[in-house]
Amino acid sequence: MRPLILIIIISLLFGCTQNRTTDNQVHENVDLTLGNDLITADFLIYADSLKIDSLADQVRKSFDIYDEGNNKILHVDAEELAEFQFNFFLPRLNLILKKRNFKLDAKTADDYETSNEVFLNGEKIQLYTKDELENGDFWDKASRTFFKKLNDLLKRENLNESFFLLYNGNALHALLLTDKQFAIIADKYRNEPEEIPYRP
């Protein structure tokens, strides 16, 4: 009787291990397929040429889209943006935009401390209202307003990419994507909504 129980236990353990291995292989194959799809969709078209092979490998094998060498992503930090500290992210942002033959000039209005207004390429926008400041919504509002306006400026230049935001607060990042690239990333993270970039 004992040998029979032992055989059943071993069979169950072996079966569970096989299922886990199969699940891992399926997951890796999906990552590989989506990584290849993202590369085919020109995700690395503006990547640093010296890093292109390693970046492609990262995207294919682990869907790593967060390396700054791809010239698609930057750390913004919503607090810095909302406090008009554009120098925190503007040099990196303009490095990314330069590859698209675009330059962003961001300046505060003379009365920005009370008006919360800035100029993006000479066009005035209010990053947030007094009510949003008092309600504590101003970090999110400032980030969305800034990148929504930037997307409008990019669209006028007939660029086929726009900025999507990722995370929030001090961890806020921005990703410059085509609609197709966004769709692939959203598909990859369909079960992890906090990892899906969002429109400003």
CSV table of C-alpha atoms in Angstrom, one decimal:
chain,number,residue,atom,x,y,z
A,1,MET,CA,0.0,0.0,0.0
A,2,ARG,CA,2.8,2.4,0.9
A,3,PRO,CA,4.6,2.1,-2.5
A,4,LEU,CA,1.3,2.9,-4.2
A,5,ILE,CA,0.9,6.1,-2.1
A,6,LEU,CA,4.5,7.0,-2.8
A,7,ILE,CA,4.0,6.6,-6.6
A,8,ILE,CA,0.9,8.8,-6.5
A,9,ILE,CA,2.7,11.5,-4.6
A,10,ILE,CA,5.6,11.4,-7.0
A,11,SER,CA,3.3,11.5,-10.0
A,12,LEU,CA,1.4,14.5,-8.6
A,13,LEU,CA,4.6,16.4,-7.8
A,14,PHE,CA,6.0,15.7,-11.3
A,15,GLY,CA,2.8,16.8,-12.9
A,16,CYS,CA,2.8,20.1,-11.0
A,17,THR,CA,6.4,20.8,-11.9
A,18,GLN,CA,5.6,20.1,-15.6
A,19,ASN,CA,2.7,22.5,-15.5
A,20,ARG,CA,4.8,25.2,-13.9
A,21,THR,CA,7.5,24.7,-16.5
A,22,THR,CA,4.9,24.8,-19.3
A,23,ASP,CA,3.3,28.0,-17.8
A,24,ASN,CA,6.8,29.7,-17.6
A,25,GLN,CA,7.5,28.7,-21.2
A,26,VAL,CA,4.2,30.1,-22.4
A,27,HIS,CA,4.9,33.4,-20.5
A,28,GLU,CA,8.4,33.6,-22.0
A,29,ASN,CA,7.1,33.0,-25.5
A,30,VAL,CA,4.4,35.7,-25.1
A,31,ASP,CA,7.1,38.2,-23.9
A,32,LEU,CA,9.4,37.2,-26.8
A,33,THR,CA,6.5,37.7,-29.3
A,34,LEU,CA,5.4,41.0,-27.9
A,35,GLY,CA,9.1,42.2,-27.6
A,36,ASN,CA,9.6,41.3,-31.3
A,37,ASP,CA,6.3,43.1,-32.2
A,38,LEU,CA,7.5,46.2,-30.4
A,39,ILE,CA,10.9,46.2,-32.2
A,40,THR,CA,9.1,45.6,-35.5
A,41,ALA,CA,6.9,48.7,-34.7
A,42,ASP,CA,10.1,50.8,-34.7
A,43,PHE,CA,10.4,51.1,-30.9
A,44,LEU,CA,14.2,51.4,-31.2
A,45,ILE,CA,14.3,53.6,-34.3
A,46,TYR,CA,15.8,56.5,-32.2
A,47,ALA,CA,17.9,54.4,-29.9
A,48,ASP,CA,21.6,55.0,-29.4
A,49,SER,CA,23.3,53.1,-32.2
A,50,LEU,CA,26.1,51.8,-29.9
A,51,LYS,CA,23.4,50.2,-27.6
A,52,ILE,CA,21.0,49.0,-30.2
A,53,ASP,CA,21.9,45.3,-30.0
A,54,SER,CA,21.7,45.2,-26.2
A,55,LEU,CA,18.5,47.2,-26.1
A,56,ALA,CA,16.9,44.9,-28.6
A,57,ASP,CA,18.0,41.9,-26.5
A,58,GLN,CA,16.5,43.5,-23.4
A,59,VAL,CA,13.1,44.2,-25.2
A,60,ARG,CA,12.9,40.7,-26.7
A,61,LYS,CA,13.9,38.7,-23.6
A,62,SER,CA,12.4,40.6,-20.8
A,63,PHE,CA,10.3,43.3,-22.4
A,64,ASP,CA,12.6,46.0,-20.8
A,65,ILE,CA,11.3,49.3,-22.2
A,66,TYR,CA,12.7,51.4,-19.5
A,67,ASP,CA,16.3,52.0,-20.6
A,68,GLU,CA,17.0,55.6,-21.4
A,69,GLY,CA,19.2,54.5,-24.3
A,70,ASN,CA,16.0,53.8,-26.3
A,71,ASN,CA,15.3,57.6,-26.3
A,72,LYS,CA,11.7,57.0,-25.6
A,73,ILE,CA,11.5,57.4,-21.8
A,74,LEU,CA,12.4,60.0,-19.2
A,75,HIS,CA,12.0,60.4,-15.5
A,76,VAL,CA,9.9,63.5,-14.9
A,77,ASP,CA,9.0,63.6,-11.2
A,78,ALA,CA,5.6,65.3,-10.9
A,79,GLU,CA,6.7,67.3,-7.9
A,80,GLU,CA,9.5,68.9,-9.8
A,81,LEU,CA,7.2,69.7,-12.7
A,82,ALA,CA,4.5,71.2,-10.5
A,83,GLU,CA,7.1,73.3,-8.7
A,84,PHE,CA,8.3,74.7,-12.1
A,85,GLN,CA,11.7,73.0,-11.8
A,86,PHE,CA,11.9,72.2,-15.5
A,87,ASN,CA,15.7,71.8,-15.4
A,88,PHE,CA,15.2,68.5,-13.6
A,89,PHE,CA,13.9,66.9,-16.8
A,90,LEU,CA,14.0,69.4,-19.7
A,91,PRO,CA,17.6,68.6,-20.8
A,92,ARG,CA,16.8,64.9,-21.1
A,93,LEU,CA,13.4,65.7,-22.7
A,94,ASN,CA,15.1,67.9,-25.3
A,95,LEU,CA,17.7,65.2,-26.0
A,96,ILE,CA,14.8,62.9,-26.9
A,97,LEU,CA,13.0,65.5,-28.9
A,98,LYS,CA,16.2,66.6,-30.8
A,99,LYS,CA,16.2,63.1,-32.4
A,100,ARG,CA,12.8,64.1,-33.9
A,101,ASN,CA,14.1,67.5,-35.0
A,102,PHE,CA,12.0,69.2,-32.3
A,103,LYS,CA,13.0,71.5,-29.5
A,104,LEU,CA,10.9,72.5,-26.5
A,105,ASP,CA,11.4,75.8,-24.8
A,106,ALA,CA,9.7,75.9,-21.4
A,107,LYS,CA,9.6,79.2,-19.4
A,108,THR,CA,7.7,80.4,-16.4
A,109,ALA,CA,5.4,83.4,-16.7
A,110,ASP,CA,6.6,86.5,-14.7
A,111,ASP,CA,3.8,86.0,-12.2
A,112,TYR,CA,4.0,82.1,-12.2
A,113,GLU,CA,3.9,81.9,-8.4
A,114,THR,CA,0.4,83.2,-8.4
A,115,SER,CA,-0.9,82.4,-11.9
A,116,ASN,CA,0.7,78.9,-12.2
A,117,GLU,CA,1.3,79.8,-15.9
A,118,VAL,CA,4.1,78.8,-18.2
A,119,PHE,CA,5.1,79.2,-21.8
A,120,LEU,CA,5.8,76.2,-24.0
A,121,ASN,CA,7.3,77.3,-27.2
A,122,GLY,CA,5.8,80.7,-26.6
A,123,GLU,CA,2.3,79.5,-25.9
A,124,LYS,CA,0.9,80.2,-22.4
A,125,ILE,CA,-0.8,77.5,-20.4
A,126,GLN,CA,-1.9,77.3,-16.8
A,127,LEU,CA,-0.5,74.1,-15.2
A,128,TYR,CA,-3.1,74.0,-12.4
A,129,THR,CA,-5.7,76.2,-10.7
A,130,LYS,CA,-5.7,77.6,-7.2
A,131,ASP,CA,-8.4,75.1,-6.3
A,132,GLU,CA,-6.4,72.2,-7.6
A,133,LEU,CA,-3.4,73.4,-5.5
A,134,GLU,CA,-5.6,73.6,-2.4
A,135,ASN,CA,-7.2,70.2,-3.1
A,136,GLY,CA,-3.7,68.5,-3.5
A,137,ASP,CA,-4.5,67.5,-7.2
A,138,PHE,CA,-1.9,69.9,-8.6
A,139,TRP,CA,0.9,67.4,-9.2
A,140,ASP,CA,-1.2,65.2,-11.4
A,141,LYS,CA,-2.9,68.2,-13.1
A,142,ALA,CA,0.4,69.9,-13.8
A,143,SER,CA,1.9,66.8,-15.4
A,144,ARG,CA,-1.2,66.1,-17.6
A,145,THR,CA,-1.5,69.7,-18.7
A,146,PHE,CA,2.2,70.0,-19.5
A,147,PHE,CA,2.4,66.8,-21.6
A,148,LYS,CA,-1.0,67.3,-23.2
A,149,LYS,CA,0.2,70.7,-24.5
A,150,LEU,CA,3.5,69.2,-25.6
A,151,ASN,CA,1.5,66.5,-27.5
A,152,ASP,CA,-0.4,69.2,-29.2
A,153,LEU,CA,2.8,70.9,-30.3
A,154,LEU,CA,4.2,67.6,-31.6
A,155,LYS,CA,1.0,66.9,-33.5
A,156,ARG,CA,1.2,70.2,-35.3
A,157,GLU,CA,4.7,69.2,-36.5
A,158,ASN,CA,3.1,66.0,-37.9
A,159,LEU,CA,5.1,63.7,-35.6
A,160,ASN,CA,3.5,60.3,-35.2
A,161,GLU,CA,4.5,59.9,-31.6
A,162,SER,CA,2.9,61.3,-28.5
A,163,PHE,CA,3.8,61.3,-24.8
A,164,PHE,CA,2.1,58.8,-22.4
A,165,LEU,CA,2.6,59.0,-18.7
A,166,LEU,CA,3.7,56.2,-16.5
A,167,TYR,CA,3.3,56.0,-12.7
A,168,ASN,CA,2.8,59.2,-10.8
A,169,GLY,CA,4.2,61.4,-8.1
A,170,ASN,CA,8.0,61.4,-7.7
A,171,ALA,CA,8.1,58.2,-9.8
A,172,LEU,CA,6.4,59.9,-12.8
A,173,HIS,CA,7.9,58.9,-16.1
A,174,ALA,CA,6.9,59.9,-19.7
A,175,LEU,CA,7.1,57.6,-22.7
A,176,LEU,CA,7.1,58.8,-26.3
A,177,LEU,CA,5.2,56.3,-28.3
A,178,THR,CA,3.2,55.7,-31.5
A,179,ASP,CA,-0.3,54.4,-31.1
A,180,LYS,CA,0.8,50.9,-32.2
A,181,GLN,CA,3.7,50.8,-29.7
A,182,PHE,CA,1.3,51.8,-27.0
A,183,ALA,CA,-1.2,49.1,-28.0
A,184,ILE,CA,1.6,46.4,-27.7
A,185,ILE,CA,2.7,47.7,-24.3
A,186,ALA,CA,-0.9,47.8,-23.1
A,187,ASP,CA,-1.4,44.2,-24.3
A,188,LYS,CA,1.7,43.0,-22.4
A,189,TYR,CA,0.5,44.6,-19.2
A,190,ARG,CA,-3.3,43.9,-19.6
A,191,ASN,CA,-3.2,42.1,-16.2
A,192,GLU,CA,-1.1,44.8,-14.5
A,193,PRO,CA,-2.9,48.0,-15.2
A,194,GLU,CA,-0.5,50.1,-13.1
A,195,GLU,CA,2.2,49.3,-15.6
A,196,ILE,CA,0.2,50.6,-18.6
A,197,PRO,CA,1.1,54.1,-19.7
A,198,TYR,CA,-1.8,56.5,-19.8
A,199,ARG,CA,-2.6,59.5,-21.9
A,200,PRO,CA,-2.2,62.9,-20.2
